[in-house]
Coordinates of C-alpha atoms in Angstrom, one line a residue:
M1 CA -29.0 -21.5 -5.8
G2 CA -30.9 -20.2 -3.1
R3 CA -33.7 -17.8 -4.4
L4 CA -33.6 -13.9 -3.8
T5 CA -37.2 -13.6 -3.1
V6 CA -39.9 -15.8 -1.9
R7 CA -43.9 -15.3 -1.6
R8 CA -45.9 -15.5 1.1
P9 CA -50.0 -14.9 2.2
V10 CA -50.4 -11.9 4.1
L11 CA -53.2 -9.9 5.2
H12 CA -53.3 -6.6 4.4
L13 CA -54.8 -3.9 6.6
N14 CA -56.8 -1.2 4.5
P15 CA -57.1 2.5 5.3
D16 CA -61.3 2.4 5.4
G17 CA -60.5 -0.5 8.3
S18 CA -61.2 -3.4 6.1
T19 CA -58.4 -6.4 5.5
R20 CA -57.7 -8.4 2.9
S21 CA -55.6 -11.6 1.9
R22 CA -53.0 -10.9 -0.8
P23 CA -49.7 -12.2 -1.8
D24 CA -46.3 -10.3 -0.4
T25 CA -42.3 -10.6 -2.0
L26 CA -40.3 -11.3 0.9
V27 CA -36.3 -10.9 0.7
A28 CA -34.7 -14.2 1.0
E29 CA -32.2 -15.0 4.2
E30 CA -30.4 -18.1 4.6
P31 CA -27.1 -18.7 6.6
L32 CA -23.6 -18.8 5.0
E33 CA -21.1 -20.8 6.6
L34 CA -17.5 -19.5 5.5
R35 CA -14.7 -22.3 6.2
V36 CA -11.1 -21.8 5.4
G37 CA -9.3 -25.0 4.7
G38 CA -12.2 -27.0 6.1
K39 CA -12.5 -25.5 9.3
A40 CA -15.4 -23.0 10.6
L41 CA -14.7 -19.4 10.3
S42 CA -17.9 -17.5 10.3
V43 CA -21.7 -17.6 9.8
T44 CA -23.5 -14.8 8.3
M45 CA -26.8 -14.2 7.4
R46 CA -27.2 -13.3 3.9
T47 CA -29.3 -13.1 0.9
P48 CA -27.8 -15.7 -1.4
G49 CA -26.0 -15.4 -4.4
H50 CA -22.6 -13.7 -5.1
D51 CA -21.1 -16.0 -2.2
V52 CA -17.8 -16.2 -3.7
E53 CA -17.6 -12.7 -3.7
L54 CA -18.8 -11.6 -0.1
A55 CA -15.8 -14.5 0.9
H56 CA -13.0 -12.8 -0.8
G57 CA -14.6 -9.4 0.4
F58 CA -14.9 -10.8 4.0
L59 CA -11.6 -11.9 4.0
L60 CA -10.0 -8.9 2.6
T61 CA -11.6 -6.5 5.0
E62 CA -10.8 -9.0 7.9
G63 CA -7.0 -8.7 6.8
V64 CA -6.6 -12.2 6.1
I65 CA -5.8 -11.9 2.4
G66 CA -4.6 -8.6 1.0
S67 CA -5.4 -9.7 -3.3
G68 CA -6.9 -12.1 -5.1
P69 CA -4.0 -14.6 -5.7
D70 CA -3.6 -15.0 -1.7
L71 CA -6.8 -17.2 -2.8
A72 CA -6.4 -20.6 -4.4
G73 CA -9.8 -21.8 -4.5
A74 CA -13.5 -21.7 -3.2
R75 CA -16.0 -24.6 -3.4
Y76 CA -19.1 -25.0 -1.8
C77 CA -19.4 -28.3 0.8
N78 CA -22.1 -30.9 0.5
S79 CA -24.8 -29.2 2.9
V80 CA -28.0 -30.9 2.3
D81 CA -31.7 -29.8 3.2
E82 CA -34.4 -32.6 4.4
H83 CA -34.7 -33.5 0.7
G84 CA -30.9 -34.2 0.1
R85 CA -30.5 -31.2 -2.1
N86 CA -27.6 -29.3 -1.8
T87 CA -28.4 -26.0 0.1
Y88 CA -25.1 -24.0 -1.2
N89 CA -25.0 -22.7 2.2
V90 CA -21.7 -23.6 3.1
L91 CA -18.4 -22.4 1.5
D92 CA -15.0 -23.8 1.7
V93 CA -11.9 -21.6 0.6
D94 CA -8.2 -22.5 0.2
L95 CA -5.6 -20.1 1.1
A96 CA -2.5 -19.9 -1.5
E97 CA 0.4 -21.2 -0.2
G98 CA 2.4 -19.3 2.4
V99 CA -0.7 -17.0 3.3
A100 CA -1.4 -17.1 7.1
P101 CA -4.4 -18.8 8.4
P102 CA -7.1 -16.0 10.2
D103 CA -5.8 -16.0 13.7
A104 CA -8.7 -16.5 16.5
S105 CA -9.2 -12.8 16.5
V106 CA -11.3 -13.0 13.4
E107 CA -13.4 -16.1 14.6
R108 CA -16.9 -15.2 15.2
N109 CA -18.3 -16.5 18.7
F110 CA -21.6 -15.8 17.6
Y111 CA -23.9 -15.7 14.5
T112 CA -23.4 -12.8 12.4
T113 CA -26.7 -11.0 12.2
S114 CA -27.7 -9.3 9.1
S115 CA -27.8 -6.3 10.8
C116 CA -24.5 -6.1 12.1
G117 CA -21.3 -7.8 11.1
V118 CA -19.1 -6.7 14.3
C119 CA -21.3 -8.4 16.7
G120 CA -19.7 -11.2 18.6
K121 CA -16.4 -10.5 17.7
A122 CA -13.5 -13.0 19.8
S123 CA -12.0 -9.4 21.0
L124 CA -13.2 -5.9 20.3
D125 CA -9.7 -4.7 19.7
A126 CA -9.5 -6.8 16.7
V127 CA -11.8 -4.7 14.8
K128 CA -9.5 -2.1 14.3
L129 CA -7.6 -3.9 12.0
K130 CA -4.2 -2.5 9.9
T131 CA -4.8 -2.1 6.2
R132 CA -2.5 -2.6 3.6
H133 CA -4.3 -0.6 1.3
S134 CA -4.2 3.0 3.2
P135 CA -6.5 5.7 1.1
A136 CA -4.8 8.9 3.1
A137 CA -2.9 9.4 -0.1
D138 CA -5.2 8.7 -2.8
P139 CA -5.2 12.1 -5.1
L140 CA -9.0 11.4 -6.1
R141 CA -11.1 14.4 -6.3
I142 CA -14.9 14.2 -7.2
G143 CA -17.1 17.1 -8.0
R144 CA -20.2 18.0 -6.0
E145 CA -22.9 17.6 -8.8
L146 CA -21.2 14.1 -9.4
L147 CA -21.5 13.4 -5.7
L148 CA -25.0 14.4 -5.2
E149 CA -26.0 12.3 -8.4
L150 CA -24.7 8.8 -6.6
P151 CA -27.9 8.1 -4.4
D152 CA -30.2 8.0 -7.6
R153 CA -27.3 5.8 -9.4
L154 CA -27.3 3.3 -6.5
R155 CA -31.1 3.1 -6.7
E156 CA -31.2 2.2 -10.2
H157 CA -29.4 -0.8 -9.2
Q158 CA -31.5 -1.9 -6.2
K159 CA -33.8 -3.9 -8.2
V160 CA -34.7 -6.7 -5.8
F161 CA -35.5 -3.7 -3.0
G162 CA -38.0 -2.4 -5.8
S163 CA -40.0 -5.7 -5.3
T164 CA -39.5 -6.4 -1.4
G165 CA -38.0 -2.9 0.4
G166 CA -36.1 -5.2 2.3
L167 CA -32.5 -5.1 1.0
H168 CA -29.7 -2.6 1.3
A169 CA -27.3 -1.9 -1.4
A170 CA -23.7 -1.0 -1.9
A171 CA -22.1 0.6 -5.6
L172 CA -18.5 1.0 -6.1
F173 CA -18.2 4.5 -8.8
D174 CA -15.4 5.3 -10.4
A175 CA -14.1 8.7 -10.6
D176 CA -16.3 9.9 -13.7
G177 CA -19.2 8.2 -11.7
G178 CA -18.9 5.1 -13.9
L179 CA -20.6 1.8 -12.2
L180 CA -17.8 -0.9 -10.8
A181 CA -19.8 -3.0 -8.9
A182 CA -23.3 -3.3 -7.4
R183 CA -24.9 -5.7 -5.0
E184 CA -27.8 -5.9 -2.8
D185 CA -28.2 -8.0 0.5
V186 CA -30.3 -8.3 3.7
G187 CA -27.1 -7.3 5.3
R188 CA -25.4 -4.1 4.8
H189 CA -22.0 -5.3 5.4
N190 CA -22.6 -8.5 3.2
A191 CA -23.2 -5.8 0.3
V192 CA -20.3 -3.8 0.7
D193 CA -18.5 -7.2 1.1
K194 CA -19.7 -8.7 -2.2
V195 CA -18.8 -5.5 -4.1
L196 CA -15.4 -5.5 -2.4
G197 CA -14.9 -9.0 -3.2
R198 CA -15.8 -8.2 -6.7
M199 CA -12.8 -5.7 -6.8
V200 CA -10.4 -8.3 -5.3
M201 CA -11.7 -10.8 -8.0
D202 CA -11.0 -8.3 -10.7
G203 CA -7.8 -7.3 -9.4
R204 CA -8.9 -3.7 -8.6
V205 CA -7.6 -3.5 -4.9
P206 CA -6.6 -1.4 -3.7
A207 CA -9.5 0.3 -4.9
T208 CA -7.7 3.4 -5.7
G209 CA -9.8 6.6 -7.2
T210 CA -13.1 5.1 -6.3
V211 CA -16.5 6.4 -4.2
L212 CA -18.2 3.5 -2.4
M213 CA -22.3 4.6 -2.0
V214 CA -24.2 3.0 0.5
S215 CA -27.6 2.7 1.2
G216 CA -28.6 3.3 5.0
R217 CA -26.4 4.5 7.5
A218 CA -22.6 4.3 7.7
S219 CA -21.4 2.3 10.7
F220 CA -17.7 2.1 12.1
E221 CA -17.8 -1.5 10.5
L222 CA -18.4 -0.3 7.1
V223 CA -15.7 2.5 7.1
Q224 CA -13.3 -0.2 8.7
K225 CA -14.2 -2.4 5.4
A226 CA -13.7 0.7 3.2
V227 CA -10.3 1.6 4.3
M228 CA -9.3 -2.1 4.0
A229 CA -9.6 -2.0 0.5
G230 CA -8.5 1.3 0.1
V231 CA -11.8 3.3 -0.7
P232 CA -10.9 7.0 -0.6
V233 CA -14.6 8.1 -0.3
L234 CA -17.8 6.5 1.7
A235 CA -20.9 8.2 1.1
A236 CA -24.5 7.3 3.0
V237 CA -27.8 8.1 2.4
S238 CA -28.1 8.0 6.0
A239 CA -26.0 9.0 9.4
P240 CA -22.3 7.9 10.5
S241 CA -21.6 6.9 13.8
S242 CA -19.1 8.8 16.1
L243 CA -17.0 5.8 15.7
A244 CA -17.1 5.6 12.0
V245 CA -16.0 9.4 11.4
E246 CA -13.1 9.0 14.2
L247 CA -12.0 5.9 11.8
A248 CA -12.8 7.8 8.7
E249 CA -10.6 10.8 10.0
E250 CA -7.7 8.8 11.6
S251 CA -7.4 6.9 8.2
G252 CA -7.4 9.9 5.3
M253 CA -11.0 8.9 4.1
T254 CA -13.7 11.3 3.0
L255 CA -16.9 10.6 4.5
V256 CA -20.4 11.7 3.7
G257 CA -23.3 11.5 5.2
F258 CA -27.2 12.1 4.8
L259 CA -26.4 12.4 1.1
R260 CA -29.9 12.9 -0.2
G261 CA -31.9 14.9 -2.8
R262 CA -29.4 18.5 -3.1
T263 CA -27.9 18.1 0.3
G264 CA -25.3 15.9 2.7
N265 CA -23.0 16.5 5.3
V266 CA -19.1 16.0 4.6
Y267 CA -17.8 14.7 8.2
T268 CA -14.0 14.2 7.1
G269 CA -11.9 14.7 4.2
A270 CA -13.5 17.6 2.4
E271 CA -10.6 18.2 0.5
R272 CA -11.4 15.7 -1.8
I273 CA -14.9 17.6 -2.8
D274 CA -14.6 20.4 -5.4
L275 CA -17.4 22.4 -4.0

């Protein structure tokens, strides 16, 4: 499997005006081509590891599957480097019998970058997908103090970030703050897909009674992914976009931004938080 980090020499600029050479640790970034039944569907730049989870999460949040049994299997294809070694950068999945293949709206016309999973959609209208697991009626309630603790709990699981400073992270917690899954990736949308993919594989979708905590901002796509999995609460350490707030409100999701220290902004669904 690909490495999570890579060591490279750098020239460090010191505060006193001098310089020195030293090794630096970089987060690995490699392409993953996802195929369904042998047909290429998407290419995303990701941190190697948990690729099968990534595939499950991606297909769930794109509306191709609704639960784990909708996938019959996954295998790496024979993608080799210049030395003839498998790169593990092409993953082919098979849908279960009776599950419709993804339509053209799911296909990416361009590479999905690590910063934006929506860029290159065949149609912007395809972004607004219909979820099979609406969070609107989820009765979850979470205490204010527990909510404020989640950024620190997420940070505890950002081990590669600690050595590189170059990764996003996502973690799913239950109503008592218990960790269900945590993943890091160079792409924030990939980290979320890996977490939600783990839930698919564990038979935990819809992800009722859970809180998704993410590093960075709360984009429209992250809200969409959470809605598609039935997650009732999404919290982020940075800002949401206007479209993210609109989608959260329309979907009956609680959306919290700027959650750091002792403060945060509740944009939608404040009734789920015991203040």
